[in-house]
Short mmCIF file of C-alpha atoms and ligand atoms in Angstrom, two decimals:
data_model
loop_
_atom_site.label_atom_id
_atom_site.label_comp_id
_atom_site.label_asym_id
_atom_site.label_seq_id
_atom_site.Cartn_x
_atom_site.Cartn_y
_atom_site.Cartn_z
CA UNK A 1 10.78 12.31 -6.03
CA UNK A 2 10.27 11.88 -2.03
CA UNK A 3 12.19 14.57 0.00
CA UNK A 4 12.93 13.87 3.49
CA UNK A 5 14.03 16.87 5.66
CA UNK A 6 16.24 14.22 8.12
CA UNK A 7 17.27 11.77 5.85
CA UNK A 8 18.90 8.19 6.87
CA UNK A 9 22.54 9.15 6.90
CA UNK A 10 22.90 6.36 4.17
CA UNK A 11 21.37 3.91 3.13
CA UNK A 12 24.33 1.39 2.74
CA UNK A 13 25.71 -1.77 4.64
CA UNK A 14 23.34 -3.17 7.69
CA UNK A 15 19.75 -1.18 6.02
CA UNK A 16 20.45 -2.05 2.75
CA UNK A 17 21.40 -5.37 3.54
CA UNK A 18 18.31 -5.57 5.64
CA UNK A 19 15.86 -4.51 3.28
CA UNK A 20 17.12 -6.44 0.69
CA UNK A 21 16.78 -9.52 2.40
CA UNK A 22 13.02 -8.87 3.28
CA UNK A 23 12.15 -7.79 -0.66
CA UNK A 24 14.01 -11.27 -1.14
CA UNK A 25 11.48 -12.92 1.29
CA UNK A 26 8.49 -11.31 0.43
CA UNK A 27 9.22 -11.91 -3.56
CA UNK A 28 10.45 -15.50 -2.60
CA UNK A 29 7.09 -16.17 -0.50
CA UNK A 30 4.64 -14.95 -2.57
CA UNK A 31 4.32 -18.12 -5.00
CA UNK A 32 3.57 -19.88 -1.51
CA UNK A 33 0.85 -17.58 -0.82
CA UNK A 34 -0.45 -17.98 -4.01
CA UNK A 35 -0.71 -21.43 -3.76
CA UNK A 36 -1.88 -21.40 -0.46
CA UNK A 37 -5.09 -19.71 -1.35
CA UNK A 38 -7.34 -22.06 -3.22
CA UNK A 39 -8.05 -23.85 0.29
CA UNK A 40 -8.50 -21.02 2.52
CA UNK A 41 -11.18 -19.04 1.04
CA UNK A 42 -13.59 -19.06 4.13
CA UNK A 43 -13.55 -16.74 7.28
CA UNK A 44 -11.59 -17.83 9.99
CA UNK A 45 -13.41 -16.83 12.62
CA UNK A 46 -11.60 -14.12 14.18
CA UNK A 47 -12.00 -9.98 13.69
CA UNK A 48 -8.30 -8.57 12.88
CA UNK A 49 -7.67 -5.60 14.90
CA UNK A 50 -9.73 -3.06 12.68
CA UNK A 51 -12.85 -5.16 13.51
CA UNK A 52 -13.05 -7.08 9.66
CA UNK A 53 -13.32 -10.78 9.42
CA UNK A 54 -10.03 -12.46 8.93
CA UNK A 55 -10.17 -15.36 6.44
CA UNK A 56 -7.97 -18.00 6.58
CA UNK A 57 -5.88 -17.13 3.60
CA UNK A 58 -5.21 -13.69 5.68
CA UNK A 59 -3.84 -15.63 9.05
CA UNK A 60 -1.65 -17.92 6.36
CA UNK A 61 0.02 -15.49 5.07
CA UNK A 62 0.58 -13.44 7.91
CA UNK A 63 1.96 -16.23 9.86
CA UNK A 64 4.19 -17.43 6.95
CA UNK A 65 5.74 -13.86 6.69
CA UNK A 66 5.56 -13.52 10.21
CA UNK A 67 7.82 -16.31 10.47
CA UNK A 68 10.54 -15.58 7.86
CA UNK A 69 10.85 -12.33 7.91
CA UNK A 70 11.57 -12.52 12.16
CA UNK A 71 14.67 -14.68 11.22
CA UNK A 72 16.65 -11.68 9.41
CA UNK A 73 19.12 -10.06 10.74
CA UNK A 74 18.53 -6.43 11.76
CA UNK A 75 14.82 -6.55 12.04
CA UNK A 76 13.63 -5.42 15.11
CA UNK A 77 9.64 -5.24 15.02
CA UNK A 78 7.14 -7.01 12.72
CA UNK A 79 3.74 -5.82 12.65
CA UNK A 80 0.66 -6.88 10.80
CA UNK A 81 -2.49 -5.87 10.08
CA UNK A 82 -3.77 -9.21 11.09
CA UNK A 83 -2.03 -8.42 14.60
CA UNK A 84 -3.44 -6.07 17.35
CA UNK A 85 0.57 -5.63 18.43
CA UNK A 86 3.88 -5.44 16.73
CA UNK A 87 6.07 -8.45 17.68
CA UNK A 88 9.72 -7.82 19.03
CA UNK A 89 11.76 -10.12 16.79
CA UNK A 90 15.45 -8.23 17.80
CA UNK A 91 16.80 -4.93 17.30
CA UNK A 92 16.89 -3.25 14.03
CA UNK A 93 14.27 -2.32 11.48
CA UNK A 94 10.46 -2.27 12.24
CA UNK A 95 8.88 -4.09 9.35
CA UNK A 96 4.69 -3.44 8.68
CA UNK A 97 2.70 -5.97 6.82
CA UNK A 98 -0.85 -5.75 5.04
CA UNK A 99 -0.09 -9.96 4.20
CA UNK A 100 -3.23 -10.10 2.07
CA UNK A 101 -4.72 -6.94 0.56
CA UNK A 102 -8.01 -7.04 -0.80
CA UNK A 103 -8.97 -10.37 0.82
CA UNK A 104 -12.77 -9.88 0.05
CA UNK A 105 -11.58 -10.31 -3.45
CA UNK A 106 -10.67 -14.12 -2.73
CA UNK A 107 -14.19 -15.42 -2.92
CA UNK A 108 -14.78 -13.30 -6.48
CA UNK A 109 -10.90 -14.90 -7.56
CA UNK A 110 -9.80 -11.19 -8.37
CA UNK A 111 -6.51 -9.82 -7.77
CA UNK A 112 -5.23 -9.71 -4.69
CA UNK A 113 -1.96 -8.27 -2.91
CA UNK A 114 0.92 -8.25 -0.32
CA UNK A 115 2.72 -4.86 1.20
CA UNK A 116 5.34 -3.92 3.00
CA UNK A 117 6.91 -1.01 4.66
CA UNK A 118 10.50 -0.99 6.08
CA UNK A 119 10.36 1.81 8.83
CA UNK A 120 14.00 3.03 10.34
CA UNK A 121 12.31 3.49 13.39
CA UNK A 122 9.83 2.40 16.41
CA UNK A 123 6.30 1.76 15.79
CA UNK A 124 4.22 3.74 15.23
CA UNK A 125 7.35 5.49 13.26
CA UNK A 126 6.40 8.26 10.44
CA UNK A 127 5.99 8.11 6.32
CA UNK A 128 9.54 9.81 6.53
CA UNK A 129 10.68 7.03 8.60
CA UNK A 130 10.37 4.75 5.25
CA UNK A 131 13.32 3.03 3.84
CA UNK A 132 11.58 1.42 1.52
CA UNK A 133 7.82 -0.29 0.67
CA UNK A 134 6.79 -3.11 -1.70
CA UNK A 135 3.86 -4.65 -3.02
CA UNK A 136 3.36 -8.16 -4.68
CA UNK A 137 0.03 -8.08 -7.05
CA UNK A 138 -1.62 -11.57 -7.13
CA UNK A 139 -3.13 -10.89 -10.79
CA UNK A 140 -3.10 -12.49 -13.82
CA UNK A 141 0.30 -13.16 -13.44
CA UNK A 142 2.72 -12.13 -9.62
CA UNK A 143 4.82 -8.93 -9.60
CA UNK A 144 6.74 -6.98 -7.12
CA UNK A 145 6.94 -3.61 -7.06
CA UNK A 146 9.65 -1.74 -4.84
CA UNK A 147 10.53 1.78 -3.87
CA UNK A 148 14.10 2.54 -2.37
CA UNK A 149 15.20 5.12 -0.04
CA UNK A 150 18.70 3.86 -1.56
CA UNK A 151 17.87 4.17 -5.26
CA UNK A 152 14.87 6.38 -5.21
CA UNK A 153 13.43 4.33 -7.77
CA UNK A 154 10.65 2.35 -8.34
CA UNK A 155 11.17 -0.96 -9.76
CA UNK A 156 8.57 -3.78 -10.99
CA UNK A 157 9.64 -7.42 -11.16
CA UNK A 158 7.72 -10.86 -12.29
CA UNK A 159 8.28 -13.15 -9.90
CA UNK A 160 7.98 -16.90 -11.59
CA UNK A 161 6.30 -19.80 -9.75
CA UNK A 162 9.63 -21.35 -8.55
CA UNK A 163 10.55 -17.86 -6.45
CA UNK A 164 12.86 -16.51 -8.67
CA UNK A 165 12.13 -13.02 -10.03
CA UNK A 166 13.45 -10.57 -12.76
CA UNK A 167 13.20 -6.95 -13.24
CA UNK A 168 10.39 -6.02 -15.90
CA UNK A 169 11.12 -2.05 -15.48
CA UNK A 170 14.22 -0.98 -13.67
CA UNK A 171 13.01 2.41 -12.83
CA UNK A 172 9.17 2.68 -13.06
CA UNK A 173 7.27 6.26 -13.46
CA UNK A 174 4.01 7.46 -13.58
CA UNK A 175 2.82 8.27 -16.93
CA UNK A 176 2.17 11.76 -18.07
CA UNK A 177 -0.95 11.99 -19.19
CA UNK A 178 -3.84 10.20 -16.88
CA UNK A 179 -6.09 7.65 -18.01
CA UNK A 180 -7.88 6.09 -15.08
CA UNK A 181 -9.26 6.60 -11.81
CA UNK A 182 -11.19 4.43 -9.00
CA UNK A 183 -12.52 5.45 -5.63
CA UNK A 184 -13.67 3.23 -3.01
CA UNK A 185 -16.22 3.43 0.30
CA UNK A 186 -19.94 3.06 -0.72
CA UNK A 187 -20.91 6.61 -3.02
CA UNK A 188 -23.98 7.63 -0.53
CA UNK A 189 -21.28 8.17 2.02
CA UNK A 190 -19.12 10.24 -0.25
CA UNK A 191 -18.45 13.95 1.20
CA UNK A 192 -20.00 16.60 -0.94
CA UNK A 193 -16.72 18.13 -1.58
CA UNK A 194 -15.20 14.53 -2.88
CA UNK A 195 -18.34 13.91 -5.01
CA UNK A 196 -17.74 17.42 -6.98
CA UNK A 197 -13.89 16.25 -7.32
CA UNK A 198 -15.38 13.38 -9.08
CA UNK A 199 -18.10 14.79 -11.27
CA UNK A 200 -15.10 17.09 -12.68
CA UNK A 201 -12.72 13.84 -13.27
CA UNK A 202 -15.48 11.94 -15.00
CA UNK A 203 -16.38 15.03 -17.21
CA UNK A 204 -12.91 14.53 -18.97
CA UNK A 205 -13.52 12.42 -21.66
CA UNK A 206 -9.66 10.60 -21.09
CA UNK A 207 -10.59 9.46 -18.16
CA UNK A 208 -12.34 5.91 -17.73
CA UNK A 209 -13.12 3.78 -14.34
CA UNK A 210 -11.05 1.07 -13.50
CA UNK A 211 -11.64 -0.24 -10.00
CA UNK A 212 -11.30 -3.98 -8.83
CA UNK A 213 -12.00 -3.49 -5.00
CA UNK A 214 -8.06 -4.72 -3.54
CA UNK A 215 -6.25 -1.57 -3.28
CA UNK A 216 -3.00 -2.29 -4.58
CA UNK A 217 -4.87 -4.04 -8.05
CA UNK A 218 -5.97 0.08 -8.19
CA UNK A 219 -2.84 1.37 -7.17
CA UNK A 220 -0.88 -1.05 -10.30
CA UNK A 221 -3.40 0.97 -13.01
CA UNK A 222 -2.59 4.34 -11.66
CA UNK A 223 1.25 3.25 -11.34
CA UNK A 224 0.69 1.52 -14.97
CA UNK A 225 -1.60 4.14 -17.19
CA UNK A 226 -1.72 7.01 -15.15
CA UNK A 227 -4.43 8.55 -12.93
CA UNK A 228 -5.65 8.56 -9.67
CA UNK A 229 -7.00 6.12 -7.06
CA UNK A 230 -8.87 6.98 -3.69
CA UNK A 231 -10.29 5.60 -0.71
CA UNK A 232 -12.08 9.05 0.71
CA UNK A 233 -13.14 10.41 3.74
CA UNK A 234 -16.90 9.15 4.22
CA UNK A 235 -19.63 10.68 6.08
CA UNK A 236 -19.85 8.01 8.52
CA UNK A 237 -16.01 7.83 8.90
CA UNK A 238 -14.00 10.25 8.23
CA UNK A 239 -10.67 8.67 7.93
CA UNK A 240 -11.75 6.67 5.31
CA UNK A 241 -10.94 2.77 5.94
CA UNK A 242 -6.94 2.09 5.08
CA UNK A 243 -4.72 2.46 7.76
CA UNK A 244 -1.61 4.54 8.20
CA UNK A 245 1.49 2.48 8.72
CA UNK A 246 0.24 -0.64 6.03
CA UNK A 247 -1.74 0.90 3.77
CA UNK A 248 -1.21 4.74 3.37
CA UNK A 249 2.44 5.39 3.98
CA UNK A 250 3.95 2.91 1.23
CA UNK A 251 1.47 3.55 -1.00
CA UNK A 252 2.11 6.90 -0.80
CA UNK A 253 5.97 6.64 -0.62
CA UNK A 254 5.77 4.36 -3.80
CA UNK A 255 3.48 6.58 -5.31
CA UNK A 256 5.76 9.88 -4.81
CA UNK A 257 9.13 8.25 -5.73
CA UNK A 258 6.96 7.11 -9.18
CA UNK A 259 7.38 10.75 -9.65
CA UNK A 260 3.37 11.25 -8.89
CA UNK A 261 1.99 12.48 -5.92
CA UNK A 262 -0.34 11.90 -2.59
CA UNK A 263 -2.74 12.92 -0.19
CA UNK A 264 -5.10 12.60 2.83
CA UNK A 265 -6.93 15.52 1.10
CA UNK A 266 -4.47 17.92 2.54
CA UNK A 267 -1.07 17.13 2.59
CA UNK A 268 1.12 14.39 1.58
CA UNK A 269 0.33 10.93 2.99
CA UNK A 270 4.01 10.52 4.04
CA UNK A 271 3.36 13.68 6.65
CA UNK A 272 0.24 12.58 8.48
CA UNK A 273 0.87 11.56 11.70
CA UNK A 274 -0.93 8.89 13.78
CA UNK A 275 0.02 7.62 17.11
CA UNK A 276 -1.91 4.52 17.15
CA UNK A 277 -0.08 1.21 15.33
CA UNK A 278 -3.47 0.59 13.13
CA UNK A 279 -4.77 4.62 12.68
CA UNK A 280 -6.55 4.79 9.54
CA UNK A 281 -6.56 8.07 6.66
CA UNK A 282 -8.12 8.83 3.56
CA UNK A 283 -5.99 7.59 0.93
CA UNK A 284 -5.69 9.43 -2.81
CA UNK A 285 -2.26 8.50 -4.94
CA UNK A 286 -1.83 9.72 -8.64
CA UNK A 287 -0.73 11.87 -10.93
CA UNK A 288 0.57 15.33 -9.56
CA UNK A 289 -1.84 18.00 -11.03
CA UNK A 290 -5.07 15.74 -10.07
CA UNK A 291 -3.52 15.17 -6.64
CA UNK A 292 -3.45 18.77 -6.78
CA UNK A 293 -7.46 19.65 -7.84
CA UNK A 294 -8.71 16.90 -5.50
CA UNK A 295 -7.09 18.92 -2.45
CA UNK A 296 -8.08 22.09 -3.58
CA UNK A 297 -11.83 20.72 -3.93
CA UNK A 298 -11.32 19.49 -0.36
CA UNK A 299 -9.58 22.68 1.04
CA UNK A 300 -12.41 23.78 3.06
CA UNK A 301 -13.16 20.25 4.90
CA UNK A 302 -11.41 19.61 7.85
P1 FBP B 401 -8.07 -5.48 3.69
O1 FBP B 401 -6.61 -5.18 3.79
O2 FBP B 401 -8.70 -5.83 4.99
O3 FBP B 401 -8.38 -6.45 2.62
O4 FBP B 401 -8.82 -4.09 3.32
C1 FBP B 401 -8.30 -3.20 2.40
C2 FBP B 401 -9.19 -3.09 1.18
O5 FBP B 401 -9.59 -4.34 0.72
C3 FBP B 401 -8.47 -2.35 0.04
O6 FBP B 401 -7.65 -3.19 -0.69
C4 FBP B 401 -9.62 -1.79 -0.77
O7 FBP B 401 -9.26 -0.59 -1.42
C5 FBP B 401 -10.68 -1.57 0.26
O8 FBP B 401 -10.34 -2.35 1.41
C6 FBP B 401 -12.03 -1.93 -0.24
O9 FBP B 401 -12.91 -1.91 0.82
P2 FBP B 401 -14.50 -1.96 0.67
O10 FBP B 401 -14.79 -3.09 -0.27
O11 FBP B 401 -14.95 -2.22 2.07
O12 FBP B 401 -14.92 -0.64 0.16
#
């Protein structure tokens, strides 16, 4: 379970009110982003603020969540991937959005997702500034999947076509015994130390490859089975490609209150600190004890 050493006092009345009316946007929205897609799978024409291609579906979503979630009470920032700036929508919560994970995926029609993370504090805030993170997996059929500073659970949901959505497992954890793994960023830029992690994780005969490409599609087999995904540290760029305050801290945060464990190769996700709004870090979420070999394989790189 995820430890803070300065917790939220509590999180009860305005907070929890708060983030439950953004889970209830996000869940609500996401049959609208689903639909939206089949039309806007081209590039848009613009670079988001990392420098990839936006495609259209990427600037829908982001404006449709934009929108919404700047009407609710006690949100004070929203901030996007798609967005080289948080907005200031009030004072209250700062809310981060990766609207469209994955959006390479589109063309391919594989799965796809939405995340948030609730932060109880300025931008760029910390992973122990989390009040609580959520995904939405576009697959073969749309879940949620929600971690609580409140509850310190994990929860998964279906969410139907109409918007309304039901609890499929009220508190979600990370299976014992590991199944799967995946690891993104091209293998000739792997890190020698990284490629040796793997080589000793395919050598168990449990273990079998399950990677799609959208991050959070990864994530929802490691969550589901058990295992480990990764996007390493590369050669050419050593903090990996997903970025701090959308990618790695809820992942990580949802990851940890699963009852599993992550890591930039060092230390948990939820303790690196960035001060730039779209920082990136290596990314690895999973099961404790492999959490646990891949940092001591990467102990002696920086
Ligand atoms: P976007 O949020 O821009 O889609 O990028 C994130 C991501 O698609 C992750 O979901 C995935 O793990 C990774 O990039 C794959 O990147 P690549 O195909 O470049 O290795």
């Amino acid at each position: 379970m995820v430890t803070r050493e300065n917790p939220t006092p509590d999180e009860t009345g305005q907070t929890s009110d708060t983030v439950d009316a953004v889970l209830d946007v996000v869940a609500r929205s996401a049959p609208e982003i689903r639909e939206g897609l089949p039309g806007r799978r081209v590039a848009h024409g613009e670079e988001n603020p990392s420098g990839e291609t936006q495609m259209a579906a990427d600037v829908f979503a982001d404006e449709l969540l934009c929108e919404r979630i700047s009407e609710i009470e006690n949100v004070g920032v929203y901030a996007s991937e798609e967005r080289e700036e948080g907005i200031d929508v009030g004072n209250g919560l700062s809310v981060c959005v990766d609207p469209l994970d994955g959006s390479s995926n589109l063309k391919p029609n594989a799965a796809m997702g939405t995340i948030v993370a609730i932060y109880d504090d300025d931008l760029p805030a910390t992973g122990r500034d989390i009040v609580a993170a959520a995904y939405v997996l576009y697959g073969a059929t749309t879940t949620m999947v929600t971690a609580r500073e409140k509850t310190d659970t994990v929860t998964e949901y279906v969410i139907h076509p109409d918007g309304n959505y039901q609890v499929v497992h009220e508190e979600l954890s990370l299976p014992d015994d590991p199944t799967v793994y995946g690891f993104g960023g091209r293998v000739p830029h792997w890190v020698e130390e990284f490629r040796e992690f793997v080589e000793s994780i395919e050598s168990d005969p449990s273990m079998k490859l399950r990677y799609g490409g959208a991050m959070i599609g990864d994530v929802n087999q490691v969550l589901t089975y058990g295992g480990i995904f990764g996007y390493p540290t590369l050669g050419n760029a050593p903090e990996g490609k997903l970025r701090v305050q959308f990618e790695g801290y809820p992942v990580g945060y949802i990851v940890e209150t699963a009852g599993g464990a992550s890591s930039d190769g060092h230390q948990s996700l939820l303790d690196v600190e960035k001060d730039e709004l779209h920082a990136r870090t290596p990314v690895y979420v999973g099961n404790r004890e492999l959490i646990d070999d891949l940092e001591s394989y990467m102990a002696d790189r920086d």
